Coordinates of C-alpha atoms in Angstrom, one line a residue:
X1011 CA -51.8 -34.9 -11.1
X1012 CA -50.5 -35.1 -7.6
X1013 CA -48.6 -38.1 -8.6
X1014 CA -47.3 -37.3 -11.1
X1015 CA -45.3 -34.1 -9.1
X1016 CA -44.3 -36.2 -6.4
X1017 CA -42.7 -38.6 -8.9
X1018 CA -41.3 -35.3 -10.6
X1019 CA -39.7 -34.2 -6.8
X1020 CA -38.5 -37.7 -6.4
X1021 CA -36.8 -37.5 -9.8
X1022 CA -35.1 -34.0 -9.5
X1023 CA -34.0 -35.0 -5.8
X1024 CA -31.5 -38.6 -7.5
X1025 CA -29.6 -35.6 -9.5
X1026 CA -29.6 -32.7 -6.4
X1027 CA -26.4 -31.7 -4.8
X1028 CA -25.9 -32.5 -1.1
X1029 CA -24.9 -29.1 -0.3
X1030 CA -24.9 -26.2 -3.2
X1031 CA -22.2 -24.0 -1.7
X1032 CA -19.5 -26.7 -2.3
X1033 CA -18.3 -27.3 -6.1
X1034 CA -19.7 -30.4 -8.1
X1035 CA -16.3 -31.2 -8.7
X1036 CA -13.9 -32.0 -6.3
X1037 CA -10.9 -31.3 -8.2
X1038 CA -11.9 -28.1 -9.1
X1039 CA -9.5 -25.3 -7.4
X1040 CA -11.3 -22.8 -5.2
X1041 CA -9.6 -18.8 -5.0
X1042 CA -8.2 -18.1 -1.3
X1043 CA -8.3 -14.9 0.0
X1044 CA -6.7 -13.1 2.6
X1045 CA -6.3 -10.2 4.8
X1046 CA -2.9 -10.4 5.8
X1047 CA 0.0 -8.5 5.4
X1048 CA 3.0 -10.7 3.6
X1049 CA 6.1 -9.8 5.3
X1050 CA 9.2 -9.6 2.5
X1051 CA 12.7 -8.5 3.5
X1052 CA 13.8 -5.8 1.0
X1053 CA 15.6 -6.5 -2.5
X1054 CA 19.1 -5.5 -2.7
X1055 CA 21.2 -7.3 -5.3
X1056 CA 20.1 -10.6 -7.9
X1057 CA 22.9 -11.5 -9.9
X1058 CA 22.2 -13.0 -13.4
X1059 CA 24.6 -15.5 -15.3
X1060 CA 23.8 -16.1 -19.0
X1061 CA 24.8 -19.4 -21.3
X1062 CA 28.0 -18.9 -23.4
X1063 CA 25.9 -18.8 -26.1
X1064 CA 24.8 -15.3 -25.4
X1065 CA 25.4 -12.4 -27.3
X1066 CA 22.8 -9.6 -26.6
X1067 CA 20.2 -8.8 -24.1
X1068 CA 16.9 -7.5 -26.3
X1069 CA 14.6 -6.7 -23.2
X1070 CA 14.0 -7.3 -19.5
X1071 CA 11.1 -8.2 -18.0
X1072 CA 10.0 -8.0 -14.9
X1073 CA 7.3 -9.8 -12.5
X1074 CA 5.9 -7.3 -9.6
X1075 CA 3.1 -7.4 -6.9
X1076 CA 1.1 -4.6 -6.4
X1077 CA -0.1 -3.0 -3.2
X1078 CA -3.5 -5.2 -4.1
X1079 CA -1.8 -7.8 -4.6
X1080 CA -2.6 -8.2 -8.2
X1081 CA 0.3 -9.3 -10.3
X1082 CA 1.9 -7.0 -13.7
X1083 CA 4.9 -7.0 -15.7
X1084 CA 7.1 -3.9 -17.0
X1085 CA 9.5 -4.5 -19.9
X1086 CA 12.3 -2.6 -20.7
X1087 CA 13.6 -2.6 -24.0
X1088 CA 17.3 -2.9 -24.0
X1089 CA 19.1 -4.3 -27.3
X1090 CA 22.2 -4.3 -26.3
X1091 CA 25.3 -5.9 -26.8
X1092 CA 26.8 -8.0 -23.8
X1093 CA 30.3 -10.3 -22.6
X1094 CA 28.5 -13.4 -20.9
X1095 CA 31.4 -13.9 -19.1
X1096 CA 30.4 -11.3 -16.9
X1097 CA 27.1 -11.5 -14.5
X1098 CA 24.6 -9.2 -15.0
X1099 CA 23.6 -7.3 -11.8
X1100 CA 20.1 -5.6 -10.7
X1101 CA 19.9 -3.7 -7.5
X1102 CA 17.9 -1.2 -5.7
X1103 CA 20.1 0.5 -3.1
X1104 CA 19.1 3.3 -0.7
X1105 CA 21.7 5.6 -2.5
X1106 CA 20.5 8.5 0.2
X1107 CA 20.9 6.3 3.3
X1108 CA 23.7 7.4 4.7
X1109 CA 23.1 10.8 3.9
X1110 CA 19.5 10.4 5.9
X1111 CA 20.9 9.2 9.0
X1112 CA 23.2 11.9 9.4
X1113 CA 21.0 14.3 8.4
X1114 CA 19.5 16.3 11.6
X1115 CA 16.3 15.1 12.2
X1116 CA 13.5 17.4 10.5
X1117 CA 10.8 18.9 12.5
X1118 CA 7.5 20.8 11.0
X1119 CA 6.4 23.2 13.6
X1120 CA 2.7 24.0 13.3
X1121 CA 2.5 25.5 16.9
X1122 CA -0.5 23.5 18.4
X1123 CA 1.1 20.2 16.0
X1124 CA 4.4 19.3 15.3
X1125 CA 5.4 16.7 12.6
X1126 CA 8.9 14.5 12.2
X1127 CA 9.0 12.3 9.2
X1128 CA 11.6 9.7 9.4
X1129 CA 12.1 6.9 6.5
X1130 CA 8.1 5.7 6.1
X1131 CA 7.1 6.8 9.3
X1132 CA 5.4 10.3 10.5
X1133 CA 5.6 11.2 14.0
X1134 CA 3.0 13.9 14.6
X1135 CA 3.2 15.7 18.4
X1136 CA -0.4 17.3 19.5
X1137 CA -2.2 18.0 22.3
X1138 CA -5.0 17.9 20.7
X1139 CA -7.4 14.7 20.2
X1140 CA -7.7 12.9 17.1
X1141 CA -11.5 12.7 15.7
X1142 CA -11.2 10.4 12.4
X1143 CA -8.6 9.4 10.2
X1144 CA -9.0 8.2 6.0
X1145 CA -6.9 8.0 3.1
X1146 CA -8.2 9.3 -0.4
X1147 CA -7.1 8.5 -3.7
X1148 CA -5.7 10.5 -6.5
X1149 CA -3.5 11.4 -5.7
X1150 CA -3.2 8.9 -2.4
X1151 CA -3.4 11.2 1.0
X1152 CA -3.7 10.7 4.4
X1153 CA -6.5 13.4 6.0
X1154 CA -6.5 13.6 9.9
X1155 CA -8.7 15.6 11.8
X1156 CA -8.6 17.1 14.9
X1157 CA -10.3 18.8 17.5
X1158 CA -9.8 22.5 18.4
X1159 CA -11.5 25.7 18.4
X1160 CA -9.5 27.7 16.7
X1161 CA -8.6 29.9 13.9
X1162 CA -5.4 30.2 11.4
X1163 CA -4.2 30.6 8.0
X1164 CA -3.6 27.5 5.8
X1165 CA -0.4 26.2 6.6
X1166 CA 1.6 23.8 4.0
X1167 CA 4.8 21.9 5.1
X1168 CA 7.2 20.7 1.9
X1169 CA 8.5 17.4 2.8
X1170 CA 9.7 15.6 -0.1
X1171 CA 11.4 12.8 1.7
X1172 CA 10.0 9.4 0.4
X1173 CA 6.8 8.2 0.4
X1174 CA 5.9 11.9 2.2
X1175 CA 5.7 15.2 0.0
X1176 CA 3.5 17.8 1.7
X1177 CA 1.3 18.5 4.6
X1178 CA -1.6 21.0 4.4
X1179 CA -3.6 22.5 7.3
X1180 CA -6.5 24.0 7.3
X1181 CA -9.2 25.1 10.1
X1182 CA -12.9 24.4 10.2
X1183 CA -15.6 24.7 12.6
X1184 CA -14.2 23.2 16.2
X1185 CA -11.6 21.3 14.8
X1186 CA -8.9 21.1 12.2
X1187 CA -7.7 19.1 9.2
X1188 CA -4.5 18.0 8.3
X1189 CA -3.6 16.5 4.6
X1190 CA -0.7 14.6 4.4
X1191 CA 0.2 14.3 0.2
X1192 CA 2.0 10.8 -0.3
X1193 CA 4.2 10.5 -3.6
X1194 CA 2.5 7.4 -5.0
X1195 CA 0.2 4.4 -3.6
X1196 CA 0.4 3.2 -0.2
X1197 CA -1.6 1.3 2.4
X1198 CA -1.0 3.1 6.2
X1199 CA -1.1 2.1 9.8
X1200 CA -1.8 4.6 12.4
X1201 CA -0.5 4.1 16.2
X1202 CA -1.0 6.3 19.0
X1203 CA 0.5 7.3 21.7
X1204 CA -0.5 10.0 24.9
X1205 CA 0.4 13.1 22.9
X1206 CA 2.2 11.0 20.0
X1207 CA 0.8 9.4 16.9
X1208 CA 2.8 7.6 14.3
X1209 CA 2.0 7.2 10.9
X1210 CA 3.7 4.0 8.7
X1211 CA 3.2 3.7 5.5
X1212 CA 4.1 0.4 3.5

């Protein structure tokens, strides 16, 4: 009996793999993963020539990453008629650019905290030390809390200047919380500074 499982081991060993965690086959493609952040310079303009053969456009589709980095599609139904001598043009321009830089710069005065949004960025201006930091989902918010012993009302700031729509403060035992509503999905990076911190979002 012995013998017969040795010669059993001996078998099963001729078909074993030299190491399991690599694939049996070679050529088979193995997913790569990441943590870092891909660094694209914004879209502005993509011109589109057609053959002469062209006489309509029935639908566009488009190709987008998410903030996951998963990849959709979106297609918009068009059925339209169209000259193919002419290009056709897509664009995403910052129509309220201009208007945003001349625009005096916005401060939120919550006494003790003062907050100045400014494109993606939030500058908040406190005294007062930061405990923790998270962002929660549905809708997508930053929450920031920080320490003080004090007492107030709930305060809420209207932003609405992209990706920032409100800030909400309330007070709790020895410290207080700060909710900063975003208008959609967004990953965030927090820097601070004596007195200063600096919210990006991207």
């Amino acid at each position: 009996m012995r013998l017969l499982f040795l010669s059993f081991i001996f078998f099963y060993s001729l078909y074993g793999r030299d190491n399991p965690f690599f694939p049996s086959d070679p050529n088979e493609k193995q997913m790569a993963t990441t943590n870092k952040i891909e660094t694209l310079k914004p879209f502005t303009t993509q011109q589109i020539s057609l053959p002469n053969s062209a006489r309509a456009i029935k639908s566009i589709i488009i190709k987008y990453q998410n903030l996951d980095s998963t990849i959709s599609t979106e297609e918009l139904e068009v059925n339209n008629a169209i000259d193919w001598h002419r290009p056709l043009i897509l664009s995403q321009t910052a129509a309220d650019e201009k208007n945003y830089s001349k625009a005096k710069e916005t401060v939120l005065d919550g006494g003790f905290i003062k907050f100045i949004p400014s494109g993606n960025s939030l500058s908040i201006k406190t005294d007062d030390r930061l405990i923790r930091n998270f962002m929660l989902t549905v809708p997508y918010r930053i929450v920031m809390d920080f320490s003080r012993d004090t007492s107030f009302r709930p305060k809420d700031f209207i932003i609405d200047k992209n990706p920032y729509k409100k800030i909400r403060m309330g007070n709790h035992d020895k410290y207080y919380r700060v909710v900063i509503e975003l208008d959609g999905q967004y990953k965030y990076k927090l820097q601070a500074n004596e007195k200063d911190y600096q919210i990006v979002c991207y």
